[in-house]
Coordinates of C-alpha atoms and ligand atoms in Angstrom, one line a residue:
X13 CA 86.0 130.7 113.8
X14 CA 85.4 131.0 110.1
X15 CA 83.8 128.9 107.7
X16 CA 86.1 127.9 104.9
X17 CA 82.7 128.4 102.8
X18 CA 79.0 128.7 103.1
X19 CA 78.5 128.7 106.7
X20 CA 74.8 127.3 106.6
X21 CA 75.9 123.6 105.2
X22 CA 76.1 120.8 107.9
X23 CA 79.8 120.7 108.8
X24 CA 81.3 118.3 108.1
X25 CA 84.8 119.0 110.1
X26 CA 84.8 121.7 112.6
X27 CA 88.3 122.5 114.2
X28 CA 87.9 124.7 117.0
X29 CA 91.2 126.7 118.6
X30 CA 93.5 123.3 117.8
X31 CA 97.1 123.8 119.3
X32 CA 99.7 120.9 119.6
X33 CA 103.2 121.0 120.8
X34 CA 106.0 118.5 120.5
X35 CA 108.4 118.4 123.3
X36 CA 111.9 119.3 121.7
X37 CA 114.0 115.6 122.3
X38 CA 117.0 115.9 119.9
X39 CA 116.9 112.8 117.2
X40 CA 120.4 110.1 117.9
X41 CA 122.1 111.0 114.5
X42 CA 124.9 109.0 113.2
X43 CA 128.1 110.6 112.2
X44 CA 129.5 110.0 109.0
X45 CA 133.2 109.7 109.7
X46 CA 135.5 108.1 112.5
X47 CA 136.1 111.3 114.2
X48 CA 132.4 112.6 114.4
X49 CA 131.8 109.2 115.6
X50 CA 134.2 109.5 118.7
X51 CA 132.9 113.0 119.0
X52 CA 129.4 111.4 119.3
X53 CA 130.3 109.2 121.9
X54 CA 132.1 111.6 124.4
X55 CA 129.5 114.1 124.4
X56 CA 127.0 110.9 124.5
X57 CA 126.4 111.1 128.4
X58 CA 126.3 114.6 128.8
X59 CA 122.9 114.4 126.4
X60 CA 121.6 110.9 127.7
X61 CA 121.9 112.9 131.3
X62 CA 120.2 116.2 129.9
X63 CA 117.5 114.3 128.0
X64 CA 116.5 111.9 131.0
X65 CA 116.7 114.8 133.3
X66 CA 114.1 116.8 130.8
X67 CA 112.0 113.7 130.8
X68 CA 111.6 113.5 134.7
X69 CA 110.9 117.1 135.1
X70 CA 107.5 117.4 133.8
X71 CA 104.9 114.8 132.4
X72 CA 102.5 117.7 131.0
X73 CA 102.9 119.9 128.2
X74 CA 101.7 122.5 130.4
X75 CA 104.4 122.1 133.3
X76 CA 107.2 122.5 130.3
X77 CA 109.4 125.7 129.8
X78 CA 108.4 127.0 126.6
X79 CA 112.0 126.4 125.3
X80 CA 111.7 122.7 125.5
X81 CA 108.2 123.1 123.5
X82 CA 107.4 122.8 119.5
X83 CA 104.3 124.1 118.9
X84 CA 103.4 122.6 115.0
X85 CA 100.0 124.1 115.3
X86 CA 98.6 127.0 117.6
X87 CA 94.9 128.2 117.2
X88 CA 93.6 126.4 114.2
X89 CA 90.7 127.5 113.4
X90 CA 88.1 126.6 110.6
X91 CA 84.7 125.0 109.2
X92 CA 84.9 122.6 106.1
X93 CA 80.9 121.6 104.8
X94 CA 80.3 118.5 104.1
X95 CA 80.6 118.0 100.3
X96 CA 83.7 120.2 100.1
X97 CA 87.2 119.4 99.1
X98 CA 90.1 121.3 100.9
X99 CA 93.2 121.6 99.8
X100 CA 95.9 121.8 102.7
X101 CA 99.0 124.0 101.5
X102 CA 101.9 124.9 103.2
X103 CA 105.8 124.7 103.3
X104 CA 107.3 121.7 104.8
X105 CA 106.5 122.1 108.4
X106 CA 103.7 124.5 108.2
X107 CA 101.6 121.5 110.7
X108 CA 100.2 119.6 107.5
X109 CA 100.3 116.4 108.5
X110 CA 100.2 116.8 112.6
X111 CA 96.5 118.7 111.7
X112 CA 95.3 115.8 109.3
X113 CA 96.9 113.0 112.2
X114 CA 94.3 115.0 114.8
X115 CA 91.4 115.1 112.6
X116 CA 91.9 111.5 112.0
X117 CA 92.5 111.3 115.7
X118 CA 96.0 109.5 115.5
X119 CA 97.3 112.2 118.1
X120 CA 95.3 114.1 120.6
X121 CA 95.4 118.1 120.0
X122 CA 97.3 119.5 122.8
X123 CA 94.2 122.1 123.3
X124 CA 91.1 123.1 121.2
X125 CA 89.0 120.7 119.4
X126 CA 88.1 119.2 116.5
X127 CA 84.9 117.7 115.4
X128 CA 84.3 115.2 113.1
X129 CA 80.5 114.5 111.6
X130 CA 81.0 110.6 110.4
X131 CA 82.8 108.0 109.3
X132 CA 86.9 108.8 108.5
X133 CA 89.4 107.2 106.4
X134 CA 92.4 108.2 106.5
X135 CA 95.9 107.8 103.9
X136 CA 98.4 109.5 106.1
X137 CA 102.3 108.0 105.7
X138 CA 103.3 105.2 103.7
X139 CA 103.1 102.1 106.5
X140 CA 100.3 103.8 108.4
X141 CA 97.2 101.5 108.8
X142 CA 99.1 98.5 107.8
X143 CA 100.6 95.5 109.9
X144 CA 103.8 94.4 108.4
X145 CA 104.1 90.8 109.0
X146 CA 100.1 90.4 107.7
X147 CA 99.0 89.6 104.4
X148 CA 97.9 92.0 101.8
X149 CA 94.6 90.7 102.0
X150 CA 94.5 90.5 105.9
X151 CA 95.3 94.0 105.7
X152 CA 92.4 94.5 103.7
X153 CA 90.2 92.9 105.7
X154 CA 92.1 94.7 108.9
X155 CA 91.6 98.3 107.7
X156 CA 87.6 97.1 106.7
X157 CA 86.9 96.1 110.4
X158 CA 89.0 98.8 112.0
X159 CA 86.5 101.3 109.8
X160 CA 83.4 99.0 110.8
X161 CA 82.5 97.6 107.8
X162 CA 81.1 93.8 107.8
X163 CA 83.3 91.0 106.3
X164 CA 80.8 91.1 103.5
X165 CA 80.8 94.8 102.5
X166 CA 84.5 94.3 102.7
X167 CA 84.1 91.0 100.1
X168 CA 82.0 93.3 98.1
X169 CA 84.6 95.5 97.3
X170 CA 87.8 93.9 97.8
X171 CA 88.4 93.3 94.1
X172 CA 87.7 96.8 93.2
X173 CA 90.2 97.6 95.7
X174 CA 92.7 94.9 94.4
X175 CA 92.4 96.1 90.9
X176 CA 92.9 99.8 91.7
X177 CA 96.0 99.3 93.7
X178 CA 97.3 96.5 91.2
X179 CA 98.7 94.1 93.7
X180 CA 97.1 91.1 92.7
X181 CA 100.1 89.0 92.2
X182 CA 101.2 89.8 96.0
X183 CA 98.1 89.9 98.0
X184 CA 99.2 86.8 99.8
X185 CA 102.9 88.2 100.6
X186 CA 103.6 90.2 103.9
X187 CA 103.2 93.9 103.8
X188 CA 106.5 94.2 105.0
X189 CA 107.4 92.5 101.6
X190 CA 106.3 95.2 99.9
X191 CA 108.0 98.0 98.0
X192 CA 106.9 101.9 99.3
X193 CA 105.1 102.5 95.8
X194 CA 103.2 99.4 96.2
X195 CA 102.0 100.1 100.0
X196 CA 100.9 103.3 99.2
X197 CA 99.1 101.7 96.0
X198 CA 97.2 99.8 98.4
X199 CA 96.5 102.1 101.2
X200 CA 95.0 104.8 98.9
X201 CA 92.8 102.0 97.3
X202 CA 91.6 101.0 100.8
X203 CA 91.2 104.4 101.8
X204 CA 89.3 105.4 99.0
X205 CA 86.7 102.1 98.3
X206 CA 85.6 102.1 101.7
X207 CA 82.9 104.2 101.6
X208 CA 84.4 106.8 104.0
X209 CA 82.1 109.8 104.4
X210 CA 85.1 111.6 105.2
X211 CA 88.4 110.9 102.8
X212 CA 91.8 112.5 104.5
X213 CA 94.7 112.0 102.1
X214 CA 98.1 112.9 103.1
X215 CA 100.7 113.9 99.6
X216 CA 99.7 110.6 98.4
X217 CA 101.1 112.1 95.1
X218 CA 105.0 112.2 96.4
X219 CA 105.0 108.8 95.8
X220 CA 104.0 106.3 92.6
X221 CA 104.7 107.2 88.8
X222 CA 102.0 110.0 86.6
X223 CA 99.5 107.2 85.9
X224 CA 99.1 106.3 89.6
X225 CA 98.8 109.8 90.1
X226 CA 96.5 110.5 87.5
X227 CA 94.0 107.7 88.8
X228 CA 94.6 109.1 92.0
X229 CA 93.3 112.0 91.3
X230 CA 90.1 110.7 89.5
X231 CA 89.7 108.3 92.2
X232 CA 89.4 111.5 95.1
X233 CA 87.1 113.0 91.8
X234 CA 84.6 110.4 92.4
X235 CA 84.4 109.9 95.9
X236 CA 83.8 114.1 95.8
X237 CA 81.5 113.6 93.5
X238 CA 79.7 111.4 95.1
X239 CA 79.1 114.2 97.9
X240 CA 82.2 112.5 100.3
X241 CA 84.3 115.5 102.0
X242 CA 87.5 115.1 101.5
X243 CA 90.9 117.0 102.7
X244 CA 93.9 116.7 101.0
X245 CA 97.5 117.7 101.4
X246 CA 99.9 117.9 98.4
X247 CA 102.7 120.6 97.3
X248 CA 101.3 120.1 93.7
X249 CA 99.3 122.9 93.0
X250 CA 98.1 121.4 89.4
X251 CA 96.9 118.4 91.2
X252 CA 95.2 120.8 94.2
X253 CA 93.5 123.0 91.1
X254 CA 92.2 119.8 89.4
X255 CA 90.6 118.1 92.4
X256 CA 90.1 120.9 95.2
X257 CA 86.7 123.5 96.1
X258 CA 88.6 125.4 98.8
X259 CA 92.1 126.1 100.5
X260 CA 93.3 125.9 103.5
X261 CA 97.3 127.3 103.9
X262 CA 99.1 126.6 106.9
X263 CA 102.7 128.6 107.7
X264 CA 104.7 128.1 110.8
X265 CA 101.4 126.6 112.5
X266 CA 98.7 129.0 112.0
X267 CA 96.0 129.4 109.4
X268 CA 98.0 131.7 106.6
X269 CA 94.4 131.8 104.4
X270 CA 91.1 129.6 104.5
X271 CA 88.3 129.7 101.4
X272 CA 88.5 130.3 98.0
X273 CA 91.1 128.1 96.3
X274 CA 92.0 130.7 93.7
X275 CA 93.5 133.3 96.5
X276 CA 94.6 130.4 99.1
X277 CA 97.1 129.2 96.1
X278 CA 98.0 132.9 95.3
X279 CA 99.1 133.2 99.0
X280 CA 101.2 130.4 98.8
X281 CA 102.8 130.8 95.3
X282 CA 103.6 135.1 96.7
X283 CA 105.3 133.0 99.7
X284 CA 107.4 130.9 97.1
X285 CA 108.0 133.6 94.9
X286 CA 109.7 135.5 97.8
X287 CA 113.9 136.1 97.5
X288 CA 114.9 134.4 100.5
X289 CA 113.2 131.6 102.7
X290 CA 113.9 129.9 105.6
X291 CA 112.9 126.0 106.1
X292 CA 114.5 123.4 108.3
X293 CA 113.6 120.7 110.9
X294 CA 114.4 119.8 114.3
X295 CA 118.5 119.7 113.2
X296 CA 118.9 121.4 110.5
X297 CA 118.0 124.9 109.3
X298 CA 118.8 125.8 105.4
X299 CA 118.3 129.5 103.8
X300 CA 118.0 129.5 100.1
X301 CA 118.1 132.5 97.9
X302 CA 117.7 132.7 94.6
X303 CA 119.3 135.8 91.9
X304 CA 119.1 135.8 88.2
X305 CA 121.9 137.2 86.3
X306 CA 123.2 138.8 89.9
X307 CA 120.2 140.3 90.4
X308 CA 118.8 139.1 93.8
X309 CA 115.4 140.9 93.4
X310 CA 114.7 139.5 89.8
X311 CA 112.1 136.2 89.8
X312 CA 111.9 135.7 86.0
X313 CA 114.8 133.1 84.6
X314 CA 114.5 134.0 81.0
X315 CA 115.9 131.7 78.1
X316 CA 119.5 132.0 78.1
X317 CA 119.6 134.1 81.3
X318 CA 121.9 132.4 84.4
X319 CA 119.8 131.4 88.0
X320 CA 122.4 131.4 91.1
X321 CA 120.5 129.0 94.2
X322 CA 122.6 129.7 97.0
X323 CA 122.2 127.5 99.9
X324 CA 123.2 128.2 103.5
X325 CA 122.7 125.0 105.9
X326 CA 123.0 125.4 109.4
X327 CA 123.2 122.1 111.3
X328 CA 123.5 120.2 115.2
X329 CA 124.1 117.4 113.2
X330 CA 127.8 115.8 113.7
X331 CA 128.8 115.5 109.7
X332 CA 132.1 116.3 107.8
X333 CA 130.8 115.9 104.1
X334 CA 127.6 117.3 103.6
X335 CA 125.7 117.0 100.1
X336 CA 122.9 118.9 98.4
X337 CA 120.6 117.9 96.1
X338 CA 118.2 120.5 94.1
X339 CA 115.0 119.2 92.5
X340 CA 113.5 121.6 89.6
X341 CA 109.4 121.0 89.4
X342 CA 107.5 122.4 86.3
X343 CA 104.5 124.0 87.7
X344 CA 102.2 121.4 87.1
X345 CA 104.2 119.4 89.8
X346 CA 107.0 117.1 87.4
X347 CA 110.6 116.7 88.7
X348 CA 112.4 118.0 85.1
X349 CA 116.1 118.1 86.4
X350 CA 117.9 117.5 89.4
X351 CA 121.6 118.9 90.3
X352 CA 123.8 117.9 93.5
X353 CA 126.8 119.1 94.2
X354 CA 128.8 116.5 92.8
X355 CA 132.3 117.1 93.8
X356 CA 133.4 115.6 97.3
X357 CA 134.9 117.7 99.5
X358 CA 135.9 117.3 103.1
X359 CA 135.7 120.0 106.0
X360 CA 138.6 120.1 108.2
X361 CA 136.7 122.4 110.7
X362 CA 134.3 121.9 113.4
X363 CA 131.8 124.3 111.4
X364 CA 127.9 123.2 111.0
X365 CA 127.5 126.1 108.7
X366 CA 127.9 125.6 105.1
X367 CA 127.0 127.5 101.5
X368 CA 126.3 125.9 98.8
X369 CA 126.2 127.7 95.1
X370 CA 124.4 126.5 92.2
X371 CA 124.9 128.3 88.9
X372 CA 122.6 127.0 86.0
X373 CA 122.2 128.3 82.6
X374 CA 118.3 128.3 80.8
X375 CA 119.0 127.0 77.8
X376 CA 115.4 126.2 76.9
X377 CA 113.0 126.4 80.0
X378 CA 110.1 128.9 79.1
X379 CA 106.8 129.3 80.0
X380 CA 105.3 129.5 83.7
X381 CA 107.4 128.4 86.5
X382 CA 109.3 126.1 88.4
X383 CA 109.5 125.0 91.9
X384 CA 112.7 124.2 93.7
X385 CA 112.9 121.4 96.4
X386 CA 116.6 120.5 98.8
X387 CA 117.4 117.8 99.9
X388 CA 120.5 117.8 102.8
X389 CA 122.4 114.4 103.1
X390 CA 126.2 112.9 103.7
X391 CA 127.8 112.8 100.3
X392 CA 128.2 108.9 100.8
X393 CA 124.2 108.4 101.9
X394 CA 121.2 108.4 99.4
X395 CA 118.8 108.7 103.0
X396 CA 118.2 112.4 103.0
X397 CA 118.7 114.1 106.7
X398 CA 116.0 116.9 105.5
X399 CA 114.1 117.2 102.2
X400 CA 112.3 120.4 101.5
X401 CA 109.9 120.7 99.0
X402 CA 109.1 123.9 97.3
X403 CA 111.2 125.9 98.9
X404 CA 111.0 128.4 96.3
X405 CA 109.7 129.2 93.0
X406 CA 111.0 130.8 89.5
X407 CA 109.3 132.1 87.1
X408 CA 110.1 131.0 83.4
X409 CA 109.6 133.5 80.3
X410 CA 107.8 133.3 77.0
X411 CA 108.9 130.7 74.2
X412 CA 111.4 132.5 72.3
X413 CA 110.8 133.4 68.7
X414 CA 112.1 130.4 66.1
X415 CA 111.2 127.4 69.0
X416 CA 108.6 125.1 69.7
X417 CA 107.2 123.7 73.1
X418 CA 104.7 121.1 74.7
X419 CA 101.3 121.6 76.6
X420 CA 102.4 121.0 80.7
X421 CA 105.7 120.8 79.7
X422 CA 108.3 123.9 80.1
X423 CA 111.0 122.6 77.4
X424 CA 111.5 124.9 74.3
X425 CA 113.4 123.5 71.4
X426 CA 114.8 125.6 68.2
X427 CA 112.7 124.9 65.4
X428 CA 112.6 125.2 61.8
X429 CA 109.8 124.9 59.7
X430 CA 110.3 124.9 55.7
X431 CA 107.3 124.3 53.0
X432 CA 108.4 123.3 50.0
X433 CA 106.7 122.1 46.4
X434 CA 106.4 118.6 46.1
X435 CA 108.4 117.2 43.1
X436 CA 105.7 115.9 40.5
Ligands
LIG23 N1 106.5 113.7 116.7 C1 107.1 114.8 116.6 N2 108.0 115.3 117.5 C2 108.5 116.5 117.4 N3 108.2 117.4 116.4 C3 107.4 117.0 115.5 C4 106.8 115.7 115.5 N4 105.9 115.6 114.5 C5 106.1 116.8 113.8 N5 106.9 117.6 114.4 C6 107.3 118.9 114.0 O1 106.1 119.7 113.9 C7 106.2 120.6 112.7 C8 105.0 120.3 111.8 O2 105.2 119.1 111.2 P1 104.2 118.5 110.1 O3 104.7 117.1 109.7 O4 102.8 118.6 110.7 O5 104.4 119.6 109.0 P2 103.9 119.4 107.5 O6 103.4 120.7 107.1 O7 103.1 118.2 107.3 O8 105.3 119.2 106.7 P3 105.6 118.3 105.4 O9 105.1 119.0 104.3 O10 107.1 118.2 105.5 O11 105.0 116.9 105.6 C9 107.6 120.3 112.1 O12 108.5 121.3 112.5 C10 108.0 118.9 112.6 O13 109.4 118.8 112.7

């Protein structure tokens, strides 16, 4: 086991050997046409019979074959001091979230253990914590108890909380009521003024506008500050430079690199920076490589130069018009454009196996890099079937002679700057 820093604090988190495996069941997916529809429903029984049959055989991860297994985490491994803040890094899928749903005991590790030294609160998915058909303010007062605070501490604080999340106007309207923005404005609030001494916050930043963000992050400041542990999770290395002591990176389950923040982030961004990677979920497996100018080995999209993103999906999933959507990130974690592939075409064939090609021109982007994130849908659904965050990185050049660009911003426009005499 080793400590993510000095090993003589008081720990405040010590995970010890933590494995958990899902058993493989294959999601229902609905087809998007009539004919993968009727497809659907012939081959219906065949799964219904294979999937009750799997379910019968074996109650115990132990008694499953390992085919049937996931395994999001395997020998976890590591120390956290109380006082420190961790940032958790890792591709989508890397075991993120299943490792912060067992420290906040939400699921049970499958073996190894993890030990927790107080009290835990915990902001994991939007709608976690919260009863829909209750009040904001029941909610409140729910999530107070359930961390075993007294109505009065709760009373104490609940306008703090009330002002932070800004959801005055609706605290007597049903959760349920609620838009995703404002639930997670309220669940970070509550997480974060109930004096936890242990604050687990799961990409709270995915969602709400920069300002939210911003006091986010100053919120997860002070409760640091105020010598509170807290582990975080974000794919936003500004915000995990800003806020975090120490890193923790997770790939395909294990512990990648624990400790210093400055080489856990390094790891990561090498990862991101590599020419091909691999991401997918349960359906779904998509393989995205990036060239510049043809070159497949060059990283560095220079002003004026062309980036290809080719993108190869491999899916289970019955579907006849796939669509892709690429998001480009600056580096301190902004969406700056997004593409799809906008024209609709329709597959004749059987074939799960699609490649998609992007070709964009930099007609201004300089100065550190971007990050690329897919999302995989049907052309005629908003709901993506798999969104992958940084999937991969580019790096941007320097600002080309005669332009002028912004602090945290990697837009470069031509500029022209003349003095001339005043007339008298
Ligand atoms: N309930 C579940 N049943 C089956 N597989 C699951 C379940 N929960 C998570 N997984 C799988 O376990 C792996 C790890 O998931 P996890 O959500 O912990 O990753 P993550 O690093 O948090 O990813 P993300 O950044 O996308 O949130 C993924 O492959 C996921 O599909």
């Amino acid at each position: 086991m080793q400590p993510i820093s000095n090993p003589s604090c008081d720990h405040a988190i010590s995970a010890q050997g933590i494995s958990k495996a899902y058993r493989l069941a294959k999601r229902q997916t609905t087809p998007d046409t009539l004919v993968g529809a009727i497809q659907a429903i012939a081959k219906a029984p065949l799964r219904n019979f294979q999937y009750l049959r799997s379910l019968g055989r074996a109650h115990h991860a132990a008694k499953l074959n390992d085919e049937d297994l996931y395994w999001a985490l395997q020998d976890v491994s590591f120390d956290v001091p109380a006082g420190e803040v961790v940032g958790v890094i890792g591709r989508n899928g890397a075991g993120k979230s299943t490792l912060l749903k067992i420290l906040s005991r939400i699921t049970q590790p499958t073996s190894g253990e993890a030990t927790i030294r107080g009290r835990v609160s915990s902001l994991l998915e939007v709608g976690t914590g919260f009863h829909p058909e209750l009040t904001g303010r029941e909610n409140v007062y729910m999530n107070g108890t359930i961390l075993g605070m007294t109505k009065r501490e709760i009373d104490r604080k609940f306008d703090q909380i009330v002002d932070f999340a800004g959801v005055d106007r609706f605290l007597d309207t049903p959760i349920k009521r609620y838009s995703s923005g404002m639930q997670v404005r309220l669940a970070f609030s509550v997480a974060a003024h109930l004096d936890p001494d242990i604050l687990i916050i799961d990409e709270v930043l995915a969602v709400g506008d920069a300002e939210f963000q911003k006091r986010c992050i100053g919120k997860m400041q002070e409760v640091a500050g105020g010598g509170r542990t807290v582990m975080f999770v974000s794919h936003n290395m500004s915000a995990i430079g800003q806020l975090c002591t120490s890193g923790l990176l997770l790939s395909k389950g294990r512990v990648a690199s624990q400790g210093d923040l400055g080489v856990v982030v390094q790891s990561y961004m090498d990862d991101l920076f590599s020419t091909e990677s691999k991401v997918g979920n349960e359906e779904t497996t998509i393989i995205v490589q990036t060239a510049i100018d043809g070159d497949e080995s060059e990283r560095m999209w220079r002003y004026g130069s062309m980036v290809r993103v080719r993108v190869e999906v491999d899916t289970q999933l019955v579907i006849a018009n796939p669509a892709i959507d690429l998001y480009f990130n600056s580096s301190a974690g902004r969406m700056i454009f997004a593409q799809s592939d906008r024209f609709v075409k329709h597959f004749d064939s059987d074939s799960n196996r699609w490649v998609f090609e992007f070709q964009l021109r930099n007609n201004g982007f300089v100065s550190d890099y971007m990050t690329i994130d897919v999302g995989f849908r049907y052309c005629s659904s908003t709901r993506y079937l798999g969104l992958w965050q940084s999937v991969a990185a580019i790096a941007l050049g320097e600002v080309p002679a005669g332009h002028t660009h912004g602090r945290d911003c990697p837009i470069a426009v031509p500029c022209e700057v003349q003095l001339m005499e005043a007339a008298a």
